[in-house]
GROMACS .gro file of N, CA and C in nm:
model
  546
    1UNK      N    1   0.083  -0.116   0.000
    1UNK     CA    2   0.000   0.000   0.000
    1UNK      C    3   0.088   0.123   0.000
    2UNK      N    4   0.065   0.213  -0.094
    2UNK     CA    5   0.147   0.332  -0.107
    2UNK      C    6   0.058   0.455  -0.106
    3UNK      N    7   0.089   0.550  -0.020
    3UNK     CA    8   0.013   0.674  -0.007
    3UNK      C    9   0.112   0.789  -0.020
    4UNK      N   10   0.121   0.848  -0.140
    4UNK     CA   11   0.214   0.959  -0.165
    4UNK      C   12   0.147   1.062  -0.254
    5UNK      N   13   0.095   1.169  -0.195
    5UNK     CA   14   0.032   1.275  -0.273
    5UNK      C   15   0.113   1.404  -0.256
    6UNK      N   16   0.110   1.491  -0.357
    6UNK     CA   17   0.190   1.614  -0.354
    6UNK      C   18   0.170   1.698  -0.228
    7UNK      N   19   0.051   1.702  -0.173
    7UNK     CA   20   0.022   1.785  -0.056
    7UNK      C   21   0.125   1.765   0.054
    8UNK      N   22   0.165   1.641   0.081
    8UNK     CA   23   0.259   1.614   0.188
    8UNK      C   24   0.405   1.617   0.140
    9UNK      N   25   0.427   1.581   0.017
    9UNK     CA   26   0.563   1.562  -0.032
    9UNK      C   27   0.629   1.694  -0.068
   10UNK      N   28   0.554   1.788  -0.123
   10UNK     CA   29   0.613   1.914  -0.172
   10UNK      C   30   0.694   1.987  -0.065
   11UNK      N   31   0.647   1.988   0.057
   11UNK     CA   32   0.712   2.069   0.160
   11UNK      C   33   0.813   1.993   0.245
   12UNK      N   34   0.841   1.867   0.212
   12UNK     CA   35   0.926   1.788   0.300
   12UNK      C   36   1.034   1.712   0.226
   13UNK      N   37   1.159   1.744   0.255
   13UNK     CA   38   1.271   1.668   0.199
   13UNK      C   39   1.269   1.524   0.244
   14UNK      N   40   1.224   1.500   0.367
   14UNK     CA   41   1.212   1.362   0.415
   14UNK      C   42   1.119   1.282   0.323
   15UNK      N   43   1.007   1.343   0.290
   15UNK     CA   44   0.909   1.273   0.206
   15UNK      C   45   0.963   1.250   0.065
   16UNK      N   46   1.029   1.349   0.009
   16UNK     CA   47   1.087   1.332  -0.125
   16UNK      C   48   1.198   1.226  -0.125
   17UNK      N   49   1.267   1.213  -0.014
   17UNK     CA   50   1.379   1.120  -0.005
   17UNK      C   51   1.341   0.973  -0.008
   18UNK      N   52   1.216   0.940   0.020
   18UNK     CA   53   1.176   0.798   0.020
   18UNK      C   54   1.131   0.749  -0.116
   19UNK      N   55   1.114   0.838  -0.211
   19UNK     CA   56   1.062   0.800  -0.342
   19UNK      C   57   1.142   0.688  -0.409
   20UNK      N   58   1.275   0.693  -0.413
   20UNK     CA   59   1.348   0.584  -0.479
   20UNK      C   60   1.322   0.447  -0.413
   21UNK      N   61   1.307   0.444  -0.282
   21UNK     CA   62   1.281   0.318  -0.214
   21UNK      C   63   1.142   0.265  -0.247
   22UNK      N   64   1.045   0.354  -0.257
   22UNK     CA   65   0.910   0.312  -0.293
   22UNK      C   66   0.909   0.253  -0.434
   23UNK      N   67   0.977   0.318  -0.526
   23UNK     CA   68   0.984   0.268  -0.664
   23UNK      C   69   1.051   0.132  -0.669
   24UNK      N   70   1.165   0.117  -0.599
   24UNK     CA   71   1.235  -0.013  -0.599
   24UNK      C   72   1.148  -0.123  -0.539
   25UNK      N   73   1.080  -0.094  -0.430
   25UNK     CA   74   0.995  -0.195  -0.366
   25UNK      C   75   0.876  -0.230  -0.456
   26UNK      N   76   0.813  -0.130  -0.516
   26UNK     CA   77   0.700  -0.157  -0.605
   26UNK      C   78   0.744  -0.244  -0.724
   27UNK      N   79   0.859  -0.213  -0.782
   27UNK     CA   80   0.910  -0.293  -0.894
   27UNK      C   81   0.941  -0.436  -0.850
   28UNK      N   82   1.003  -0.452  -0.733
   28UNK     CA   83   1.036  -0.585  -0.682
   28UNK      C   84   0.909  -0.664  -0.650
   29UNK      N   85   0.810  -0.596  -0.598
   29UNK     CA   86   0.684  -0.663  -0.567
   29UNK      C   87   0.617  -0.714  -0.694
   30UNK      N   88   0.613  -0.631  -0.798
   30UNK     CA   89   0.555  -0.675  -0.925
   30UNK      C   90   0.634  -0.792  -0.984
   31UNK      N   91   0.767  -0.785  -0.979
   31UNK     CA   92   0.852  -0.891  -1.032
   31UNK      C   93   0.827  -1.023  -0.960
   32UNK      N   94   0.800  -1.016  -0.830
   32UNK     CA   95   0.774  -1.136  -0.750
   32UNK      C   96   0.631  -1.186  -0.765
   33UNK      N   97   0.551  -1.119  -0.848
   33UNK     CA   98   0.412  -1.161  -0.869
   33UNK      C   99   0.314  -1.099  -0.771
   34UNK      N  100   0.359  -0.999  -0.697
   34UNK     CA  101   0.272  -0.932  -0.599
   34UNK      C  102   0.189  -0.823  -0.663
   35UNK      N  103   0.109  -0.760  -0.582
   35UNK     CA  104   0.019  -0.656  -0.626
   35UNK      C  105   0.055  -0.525  -0.558
   36UNK      N  106   0.064  -0.418  -0.635
   36UNK     CA  107   0.090  -0.285  -0.581
   36UNK      C  108  -0.042  -0.209  -0.575
   37UNK      N  109  -0.070  -0.150  -0.459
   37UNK     CA  110  -0.192  -0.071  -0.441
   37UNK      C  111  -0.154   0.072  -0.402
   38UNK      N  112  -0.210   0.166  -0.475
   38UNK     CA  113  -0.187   0.308  -0.450
   38UNK      C  114  -0.312   0.365  -0.385
   39UNK      N  115  -0.293   0.446  -0.281
   39UNK     CA  116  -0.406   0.501  -0.206
   39UNK      C  117  -0.389   0.652  -0.193
   40UNK      N  118  -0.497   0.725  -0.217
   40UNK     CA  119  -0.495   0.870  -0.199
   40UNK      C  120  -0.615   0.911  -0.113
   41UNK      N  121  -0.603   1.023  -0.043
   41UNK     CA  122  -0.718   1.073   0.032
   41UNK      C  123  -0.829   1.114  -0.064
   42UNK      N  124  -0.951   1.079  -0.030
   42UNK     CA  125  -1.067   1.122  -0.107
   42UNK      C  126  -1.119   1.253  -0.053
   43UNK      N  127  -1.200   1.321  -0.132
   43UNK     CA  128  -1.256   1.449  -0.086
   43UNK      C  129  -1.380   1.430  -0.001
   44UNK      N  130  -1.436   1.309  -0.001
   44UNK     CA  131  -1.555   1.280   0.079
   44UNK      C  132  -1.510   1.233   0.218
   45UNK      N  133  -1.499   1.325   0.310
   45UNK     CA  134  -1.454   1.296   0.445
   45UNK      C  135  -1.575   1.290   0.537
   46UNK      N  136  -1.603   1.175   0.598
   46UNK     CA  137  -1.725   1.160   0.677
   46UNK      C  138  -1.729   1.248   0.802
   47UNK      N  139  -1.616   1.294   0.849
   47UNK     CA  140  -1.614   1.375   0.971
   47UNK      C  141  -1.566   1.516   0.943
   48UNK      N  142  -1.601   1.568   0.826
   48UNK     CA  143  -1.557   1.701   0.786
   48UNK      C  144  -1.603   1.807   0.885
   49UNK      N  145  -1.719   1.790   0.943
   49UNK     CA  146  -1.769   1.888   1.040
   49UNK      C  147  -1.678   1.894   1.163
   50UNK      N  148  -1.626   1.780   1.207
   50UNK     CA  149  -1.534   1.779   1.320
   50UNK      C  150  -1.401   1.843   1.283
   51UNK      N  151  -1.356   1.818   1.161
   51UNK     CA  152  -1.231   1.878   1.114
   51UNK      C  153  -1.246   2.030   1.110
   52UNK      N  154  -1.358   2.080   1.058
   52UNK     CA  155  -1.382   2.225   1.055
   52UNK      C  156  -1.387   2.282   1.196
   53UNK      N  157  -1.455   2.211   1.285
   53UNK     CA  158  -1.468   2.257   1.423
   53UNK      C  159  -1.331   2.266   1.492
   54UNK      N  160  -1.248   2.167   1.469
   54UNK     CA  161  -1.120   2.161   1.537
   54UNK      C  162  -1.016   2.251   1.475
   55UNK      N  163  -1.003   2.250   1.340
   55UNK     CA  164  -0.896   2.321   1.271
   55UNK      C  165  -0.938   2.453   1.208
   56UNK      N  166  -1.066   2.471   1.187
   56UNK     CA  167  -1.115   2.590   1.117
   56UNK      C  168  -1.142   2.559   0.971
   57UNK      N  169  -1.217   2.647   0.908
   57UNK     CA  170  -1.263   2.627   0.771
   57UNK      C  171  -1.147   2.614   0.671
   58UNK      N  172  -1.048   2.701   0.682
   58UNK     CA  173  -0.938   2.703   0.585
   58UNK      C  174  -0.858   2.572   0.589
   59UNK      N  175  -0.818   2.528   0.706
   59UNK     CA  176  -0.740   2.405   0.718
   59UNK      C  177  -0.824   2.284   0.680
   60UNK      N  178  -0.950   2.284   0.718
   60UNK     CA  179  -1.040   2.173   0.681
   60UNK      C  180  -1.049   2.160   0.529
   61UNK      N  181  -1.053   2.271   0.460
   61UNK     CA  182  -1.060   2.267   0.313
   61UNK      C  183  -0.929   2.214   0.255
   62UNK      N  184  -0.816   2.250   0.313
   62UNK     CA  185  -0.687   2.198   0.268
   62UNK      C  186  -0.685   2.047   0.285
   63UNK      N  187  -0.730   1.997   0.399
   63UNK     CA  188  -0.735   1.853   0.421
   63UNK      C  189  -0.829   1.786   0.321
   64UNK      N  190  -0.947   1.847   0.299
   64UNK     CA  191  -1.047   1.787   0.211
   64UNK      C  192  -0.995   1.774   0.068
   65UNK      N  193  -0.913   1.865   0.026
   65UNK     CA  194  -0.864   1.865  -0.112
   65UNK      C  195  -0.721   1.810  -0.126
   66UNK      N  196  -0.664   1.759  -0.017
   66UNK     CA  197  -0.524   1.715  -0.018
   66UNK      C  198  -0.496   1.601  -0.115
   67UNK      N  199  -0.596   1.520  -0.146
   67UNK     CA  200  -0.575   1.409  -0.237
   67UNK      C  201  -0.587   1.446  -0.383
   68UNK      N  202  -0.621   1.572  -0.411
   68UNK     CA  203  -0.632   1.616  -0.549
   68UNK      C  204  -0.762   1.570  -0.614
   69UNK      N  205  -0.767   1.586  -0.746
   69UNK     CA  206  -0.884   1.548  -0.824
   69UNK      C  207  -0.837   1.482  -0.953
   70UNK      N  208  -0.923   1.401  -1.010
   70UNK     CA  209  -0.890   1.333  -1.134
   70UNK      C  210  -0.852   1.188  -1.108
   71UNK      N  211  -0.801   1.120  -1.212
   71UNK     CA  212  -0.762   0.979  -1.196
   71UNK      C  213  -0.655   0.964  -1.087
   72UNK      N  214  -0.668   0.862  -1.007
   72UNK     CA  215  -0.576   0.842  -0.895
   72UNK      C  216  -0.431   0.834  -0.942
   73UNK      N  217  -0.405   0.765  -1.052
   73UNK     CA  218  -0.267   0.751  -1.099
   73UNK      C  219  -0.203   0.886  -1.130
   74UNK      N  220  -0.285   0.987  -1.158
   74UNK     CA  221  -0.233   1.121  -1.188
   74UNK      C  222  -0.227   1.209  -1.065
   75UNK      N  223  -0.280   1.161  -0.952
   75UNK     CA  224  -0.281   1.239  -0.828
   75UNK      C  225  -0.165   1.202  -0.737
   76UNK      N  226  -0.085   1.105  -0.777
   76UNK     CA  227   0.030   1.063  -0.699
   76UNK      C  228   0.146   1.159  -0.722
   77UNK      N  229   0.242   1.156  -0.631
   77UNK     CA  230   0.361   1.238  -0.647
   77UNK      C  231   0.429   1.204  -0.778
   78UNK      N  232   0.468   1.307  -0.853
   78UNK     CA  233   0.534   1.289  -0.982
   78UNK      C  234   0.662   1.208  -0.965
   79UNK      N  235   0.687   1.119  -1.058
   79UNK     CA  236   0.808   1.039  -1.053
   79UNK      C  237   0.790   0.902  -0.994
   80UNK      N  238   0.675   0.877  -0.934
   80UNK     CA  239   0.648   0.741  -0.887
   80UNK      C  240   0.618   0.655  -1.008
   81UNK      N  241   0.604   0.527  -0.987
   81UNK     CA  242   0.595   0.435  -1.100
   81UNK      C  243   0.464   0.357  -1.105
   82UNK      N  244   0.349   0.425  -1.102
   82UNK     CA  245   0.224   0.348  -1.110
   82UNK      C  246   0.211   0.280  -1.246
   83UNK      N  247   0.159   0.158  -1.245
   83UNK     CA  248   0.141   0.079  -1.366
   83UNK      C  249  -0.008   0.049  -1.384
   84UNK      N  250  -0.047   0.020  -1.505
   84UNK     CA  251  -0.188  -0.006  -1.535
   84UNK      C  252  -0.243  -0.123  -1.454
   85UNK      N  253  -0.158  -0.224  -1.426
   85UNK     CA  254  -0.206  -0.343  -1.354
   85UNK      C  255  -0.216  -0.322  -1.202
   86UNK      N  256  -0.167  -0.209  -1.153
   86UNK     CA  257  -0.175  -0.180  -1.009
   86UNK      C  258  -0.320  -0.152  -0.969
   87UNK      N  259  -0.344  -0.155  -0.840
   87UNK     CA  260  -0.475  -0.122  -0.785
   87UNK      C  261  -0.474   0.022  -0.735
   88UNK      N  262  -0.588   0.091  -0.745
   88UNK     CA  263  -0.598   0.232  -0.708
   88UNK      C  264  -0.721   0.252  -0.621
   89UNK      N  265  -0.702   0.327  -0.509
   89UNK     CA  266  -0.811   0.348  -0.415
   89UNK      C  267  -0.808   0.489  -0.357
   90UNK      N  268  -0.927   0.538  -0.329
   90UNK     CA  269  -0.944   0.656  -0.246
   90UNK      C  270  -0.985   0.609  -0.109
   91UNK      N  271  -0.945   0.684  -0.007
   91UNK     CA  272  -0.985   0.651   0.130
   91UNK      C  273  -1.054   0.773   0.191
   92UNK      N  274  -1.145   0.746   0.283
   92UNK     CA  275  -1.219   0.857   0.345
   92UNK      C  276  -1.177   0.882   0.489
   93UNK      N  277  -1.074   0.813   0.535
   93UNK     CA  278  -1.020   0.839   0.668
   93UNK      C  279  -0.868   0.829   0.661
   94UNK      N  280  -0.801   0.853   0.771
   94UNK     CA  281  -0.655   0.844   0.769
   94UNK      C  282  -0.610   0.704   0.728
   95UNK      N  283  -0.679   0.603   0.772
   95UNK     CA  284  -0.644   0.464   0.743
   95UNK      C  285  -0.719   0.411   0.622
   96UNK      N  286  -0.647   0.348   0.532
   96UNK     CA  287  -0.711   0.283   0.417
   96UNK      C  288  -0.780   0.153   0.459
   97UNK      N  289  -0.750   0.104   0.579
   97UNK     CA  290  -0.806  -0.022   0.628
   97UNK      C  291  -0.918  -0.002   0.729
   98UNK      N  292  -0.947   0.121   0.767
   98UNK     CA  293  -1.056   0.145   0.860
   98UNK      C  294  -1.187   0.102   0.793
   99UNK      N  295  -1.273   0.030   0.864
   99UNK     CA  296  -1.397  -0.018   0.802
   99UNK      C  297  -1.475   0.094   0.732
  100UNK      N  298  -1.503   0.073   0.605
  100UNK     CA  299  -1.579   0.168   0.525
  100UNK      C  300  -1.496   0.279   0.463
  101UNK      N  301  -1.367   0.288   0.495
  101UNK     CA  302  -1.283   0.396   0.443
  101UNK      C  303  -1.250   0.377   0.295
  102UNK      N  304  -1.226   0.252   0.255
  102UNK     CA  305  -1.194   0.223   0.115
  102UNK      C  306  -1.225   0.077   0.086
  103UNK      N  307  -1.217   0.041  -0.039
  103UNK     CA  308  -1.239  -0.098  -0.080
  103UNK      C  309  -1.110  -0.179  -0.079
  104UNK      N  310  -1.000  -0.119  -0.032
  104UNK     CA  311  -0.871  -0.186  -0.032
  104UNK      C  312  -0.871  -0.321   0.038
  105UNK      N  313  -0.918  -0.332   0.163
  105UNK     CA  314  -0.910  -0.463   0.230
  105UNK      C  315  -0.982  -0.575   0.153
  106UNK      N  316  -1.100  -0.544   0.102
  106UNK     CA  317  -1.176  -0.645   0.027
  106UNK      C  318  -1.105  -0.682  -0.102
  107UNK      N  319  -1.048  -0.585  -0.170
  107UNK     CA  320  -0.976  -0.613  -0.295
  107UNK      C  321  -0.854  -0.698  -0.269
  108UNK      N  322  -0.781  -0.670  -0.161
  108UNK     CA  323  -0.664  -0.751  -0.129
  108UNK      C  324  -0.704  -0.894  -0.099
  109UNK      N  325  -0.808  -0.911  -0.019
  109UNK     CA  326  -0.855  -1.047   0.011
  109UNK      C  327  -0.900  -1.120  -0.116
  110UNK      N  328  -0.966  -1.049  -0.206
  110UNK     CA  329  -1.011  -1.109  -0.332
  110UNK      C  330  -0.892  -1.156  -0.416
  111UNK      N  331  -0.777  -1.092  -0.400
  111UNK     CA  332  -0.655  -1.133  -0.469
  111UNK      C  333  -0.574  -1.235  -0.389
  112UNK      N  334  -0.628  -1.279  -0.275
  112UNK     CA  335  -0.559  -1.377  -0.193
  112UNK      C  336  -0.441  -1.320  -0.115
  113UNK      N  337  -0.441  -1.191  -0.094
  113UNK     CA  338  -0.330  -1.124  -0.025
  113UNK      C  339  -0.356  -1.121   0.125
  114UNK      N  340  -0.256  -1.164   0.203
  114UNK     CA  341  -0.269  -1.162   0.349
  114UNK      C  342  -0.158  -1.082   0.417
  115UNK      N  343  -0.065  -1.029   0.338
  115UNK     CA  344   0.047  -0.952   0.390
  115UNK      C  345   0.056  -0.821   0.315
  116UNK      N  346   0.076  -0.711   0.388
  116UNK     CA  347   0.088  -0.580   0.324
  116UNK      C  348   0.220  -0.515   0.363
  117UNK      N  349   0.283  -0.451   0.264
  117UNK     CA  350   0.398  -0.365   0.286
  117UNK      C  351   0.342  -0.223   0.286
  118UNK      N  352   0.373  -0.146   0.386
  118UNK     CA  353   0.319  -0.010   0.393
  118UNK      C  354   0.431   0.090   0.372
  119UNK      N  355   0.409   0.181   0.275
  119UNK     CA  356   0.501   0.289   0.244
  119UNK      C  357   0.421   0.417   0.229
  120UNK      N  358   0.490   0.530   0.229
  120UNK     CA  359   0.424   0.656   0.199
  120UNK      C  360   0.439   0.760   0.307
  121UNK      N  361   0.345   0.855   0.303
  121UNK     CA  362   0.346   0.967   0.396
  121UNK      C  363   0.207   0.983   0.456
  122UNK      N  364   0.199   1.029   0.565
  122UNK     CA  365   0.295   1.065   0.667
  122UNK      C  366   0.303   0.947   0.764
  123UNK      N  367   0.424   0.909   0.803
  123UNK     CA  368   0.448   0.789   0.883
  123UNK      C  369   0.354   0.779   1.002
  124UNK      N  370   0.348   0.886   1.083
  124UNK     CA  371   0.278   0.881   1.210
  124UNK      C  372   0.130   0.916   1.200
  125UNK      N  373   0.079   0.936   1.083
  125UNK     CA  374  -0.064   0.964   1.067
  125UNK      C  375  -0.126   0.854   0.981
  126UNK      N  376  -0.126   0.872   0.850
  126UNK     CA  377  -0.194   0.777   0.761
  126UNK      C  378  -0.129   0.640   0.760
  127UNK      N  379   0.004   0.636   0.753
  127UNK     CA  380   0.072   0.506   0.745
  127UNK      C  381   0.055   0.426   0.873
  128UNK      N  382   0.077   0.490   0.988
  128UNK     CA  383   0.059   0.419   1.115
  128UNK      C  384  -0.086   0.378   1.134
  129UNK      N  385  -0.180   0.466   1.101
  129UNK     CA  386  -0.322   0.432   1.114
  129UNK      C  387  -0.356   0.311   1.027
  130UNK      N  388  -0.306   0.309   0.906
  130UNK     CA  389  -0.332   0.196   0.816
  130UNK      C  390  -0.269   0.068   0.869
  131UNK      N  391  -0.148   0.078   0.923
  131UNK     CA  392  -0.082  -0.041   0.978
  131UNK      C  393  -0.162  -0.099   1.095
  132UNK      N  394  -0.207  -0.013   1.183
  132UNK     CA  395  -0.286  -0.058   1.299
  132UNK      C  396  -0.414  -0.129   1.252
  133UNK      N  397  -0.484  -0.065   1.159
  133UNK     CA  398  -0.611  -0.122   1.113
  133UNK      C  399  -0.591  -0.245   1.025
  134UNK      N  400  -0.483  -0.249   0.948
  134UNK     CA  401  -0.454  -0.368   0.868
  134UNK      C  402  -0.431  -0.486   0.961
  135UNK      N  403  -0.351  -0.465   1.065
  135UNK     CA  404  -0.326  -0.571   1.163
  135UNK      C  405  -0.456  -0.614   1.231
  136UNK      N  406  -0.537  -0.516   1.273
  136UNK     CA  407  -0.664  -0.547   1.339
  136UNK      C  408  -0.760  -0.620   1.246
  137UNK      N  409  -0.740  -0.603   1.115
  137UNK     CA  410  -0.826  -0.669   1.015
  137UNK      C  411  -0.772  -0.805   0.971
  138UNK      N  412  -0.660  -0.847   1.031
  138UNK     CA  413  -0.608  -0.980   1.003
  138UNK      C  414  -0.499  -0.987   0.898
  139UNK      N  415  -0.444  -0.874   0.857
  139UNK     CA  416  -0.333  -0.875   0.761
  139UNK      C  417  -0.200  -0.874   0.835
  140UNK      N  418  -0.102  -0.943   0.779
  140UNK     CA  419   0.036  -0.929   0.827
  140UNK      C  420   0.088  -0.795   0.776
  141UNK      N  421   0.158  -0.723   0.861
  141UNK     CA  422   0.206  -0.590   0.826
  141UNK      C  423   0.358  -0.588   0.825
  142UNK      N  424   0.414  -0.539   0.715
  142UNK     CA  425   0.556  -0.508   0.706
  142UNK      C  426   0.563  -0.359   0.673
  143UNK      N  427   0.612  -0.284   0.768
  143UNK     CA  428   0.617  -0.139   0.759
  143UNK      C  429   0.757  -0.101   0.713
  144UNK      N  430   0.769  -0.027   0.605
  144UNK     CA  431   0.898   0.001   0.544
  144UNK      C  432   0.958   0.128   0.607
  145UNK      N  433   1.061   0.108   0.690
  145UNK     CA  434   1.120   0.217   0.768
  145UNK      C  435   1.174   0.329   0.680
  146UNK      N  436   1.239   0.294   0.570
  146UNK     CA  437   1.295   0.397   0.481
  146UNK      C  438   1.209   0.418   0.357
  147UNK      N  439   1.084   0.374   0.366
  147UNK     CA  440   0.985   0.395   0.261
  147UNK      C  441   0.864   0.470   0.315
  148UNK      N  442   0.879   0.523   0.436
  148UNK     CA  443   0.777   0.608   0.498
  148UNK      C  444   0.850   0.731   0.550
  149UNK      N  445   0.778   0.842   0.562
  149UNK     CA  446   0.841   0.965   0.611
  149UNK      C  447   0.739   1.050   0.684
  150UNK      N  448   0.789   1.123   0.782
  150UNK     CA  449   0.710   1.219   0.858
  150UNK      C  450   0.777   1.355   0.848
  151UNK      N  451   0.716   1.453   0.907
  151UNK     CA  452   0.772   1.588   0.902
  151UNK      C  453   0.896   1.602   0.990
  152UNK      N  454   0.905   1.519   1.095
  152UNK     CA  455   1.018   1.526   1.187
  152UNK      C  456   1.067   1.385   1.218
  153UNK      N  457   1.197   1.370   1.237
  153UNK     CA  458   1.255   1.239   1.269
  153UNK      C  459   1.192   1.177   1.392
  154UNK      N  460   1.170   1.256   1.498
  154UNK     CA  461   1.117   1.198   1.621
  154UNK      C  462   0.975   1.143   1.600
  155UNK      N  463   0.896   1.205   1.516
  155UNK     CA  464   0.761   1.153   1.486
  155UNK      C  465   0.771   1.022   1.410
  156UNK      N  466   0.860   1.019   1.312
  156UNK     CA  467   0.882   0.899   1.232
  156UNK      C  468   0.929   0.783   1.321
  157UNK      N  469   1.029   0.810   1.403
  157UNK     CA  470   1.086   0.704   1.487
  157UNK      C  471   0.987   0.655   1.592
  158UNK      N  472   0.907   0.743   1.648
  158UNK     CA  473   0.806   0.700   1.746
  158UNK      C  474   0.703   0.608   1.680
  159UNK      N  475   0.663   0.641   1.560
  159UNK     CA  476   0.567   0.556   1.488
  159UNK      C  477   0.628   0.420   1.456
  160UNK      N  478   0.754   0.419   1.412
  160UNK     CA  479   0.820   0.291   1.385
  160UNK      C  480   0.824   0.205   1.511
  161UNK      N  481   0.853   0.266   1.623
  161UNK     CA  482   0.854   0.194   1.751
  161UNK      C  483   0.717   0.136   1.782
  162UNK      N  484   0.613   0.216   1.767
  162UNK     CA  485   0.476   0.169   1.793
  162UNK      C  486   0.439   0.050   1.705
  163UNK      N  487   0.469   0.061   1.578
  163UNK     CA  488   0.436  -0.049   1.486
  163UNK      C  489   0.510  -0.175   1.527
  164UNK      N  490   0.640  -0.163   1.549
  164UNK     CA  491   0.721  -0.281   1.582
  164UNK      C  492   0.678  -0.345   1.713
  165UNK      N  493   0.640  -0.265   1.810
  165UNK     CA  494   0.601  -0.317   1.941
  165UNK      C  495   0.466  -0.391   1.937
  166UNK      N  496   0.377  -0.349   1.846
  166UNK     CA  497   0.240  -0.400   1.859
  166UNK      C  498   0.169  -0.442   1.731
  167UNK      N  499   0.212  -0.397   1.613
  167UNK     CA  500   0.127  -0.415   1.497
  167UNK      C  501   0.190  -0.482   1.376
  168UNK      N  502   0.321  -0.500   1.376
  168UNK     CA  503   0.382  -0.563   1.260
  168UNK      C  504   0.533  -0.554   1.265
  169UNK      N  505   0.593  -0.594   1.157
  169UNK     CA  506   0.737  -0.591   1.143
  169UNK      C  507   0.777  -0.458   1.081
  170UNK      N  508   0.895  -0.411   1.114
  170UNK     CA  509   0.950  -0.289   1.056
  170UNK      C  510   1.082  -0.327   0.992
  171UNK      N  511   1.095  -0.300   0.862
  171UNK     CA  512   1.216  -0.338   0.789
  171UNK      C  513   1.254  -0.228   0.690
  172UNK      N  514   1.383  -0.221   0.655
  172UNK     CA  515   1.424  -0.131   0.548
  172UNK      C  516   1.390  -0.192   0.411
  173UNK      N  517   1.395  -0.110   0.310
  173UNK     CA  518   1.361  -0.153   0.175
  173UNK      C  519   1.444  -0.272   0.129
  174UNK      N  520   1.576  -0.266   0.148
  174UNK     CA  521   1.662  -0.374   0.099
  174UNK      C  522   1.625  -0.509   0.161
  175UNK      N  523   1.599  -0.514   0.290
  175UNK     CA  524   1.558  -0.640   0.354
  175UNK      C  525   1.424  -0.688   0.303
  176UNK      N  526   1.334  -0.594   0.278
  176UNK     CA  527   1.201  -0.631   0.228
  176UNK      C  528   1.210  -0.687   0.087
  177UNK      N  529   1.294  -0.629   0.004
  177UNK     CA  530   1.315  -0.680  -0.132
  177UNK      C  531   1.378  -0.819  -0.124
  178UNK      N  532   1.470  -0.840  -0.031
  178UNK     CA  533   1.532  -0.972  -0.014
  178UNK      C  534   1.426  -1.074   0.027
  179UNK      N  535   1.331  -1.035   0.110
  179UNK     CA  536   1.222  -1.127   0.148
  179UNK      C  537   1.141  -1.167   0.025
  180UNK      N  538   1.116  -1.071  -0.064
  180UNK     CA  539   1.039  -1.101  -0.186
  180UNK      C  540   1.115  -1.195  -0.279
  181UNK      N  541   1.246  -1.183  -0.278
  181UNK     CA  542   1.330  -1.264  -0.367
  181UNK      C  543   1.349  -1.406  -0.316
  182UNK      N  544   1.327  -1.426  -0.186
  182UNK     CA  545   1.351  -1.558  -0.126
  182UNK      C  546   1.244  -1.659  -0.164
   0.00000   0.00000   0.00000
């Protein structure tokens, strides 16, 4: 599962720095016969009223439009490697695995997938939320330490610690590619 939209990547060198690892992992996954799924935030947010109440109208609108508009493959950060055979999803909450947020969990099960590699931005928000819910939904989680990024190192590292302690494995890209090759 990959979540990389310009809204988060444009302002962060950390986020831009993970792009090569995401591309290498996606290519290795396809080569091994796996499925790559791209996820973007949708504009239909079920709790938009709470977001407006908490953050204000201007920030709520930024969040609502953060996933962009148009075909999902064109809403991803430029330079990524989406392919026609990949899966594409919009999500309506931070987690792509939260019940009712997207069709991702059902699509993965329909493809016989029981293990997910999680990459993207932001580590401690969408990626961590997805890892928690994927685990709670019965998926094995491999969280890619150098394929996820947050705005600050301490946020990233705290999320990696949380995932490793309770929700899945945390590995770098090279080790994950080696697992696919084995």
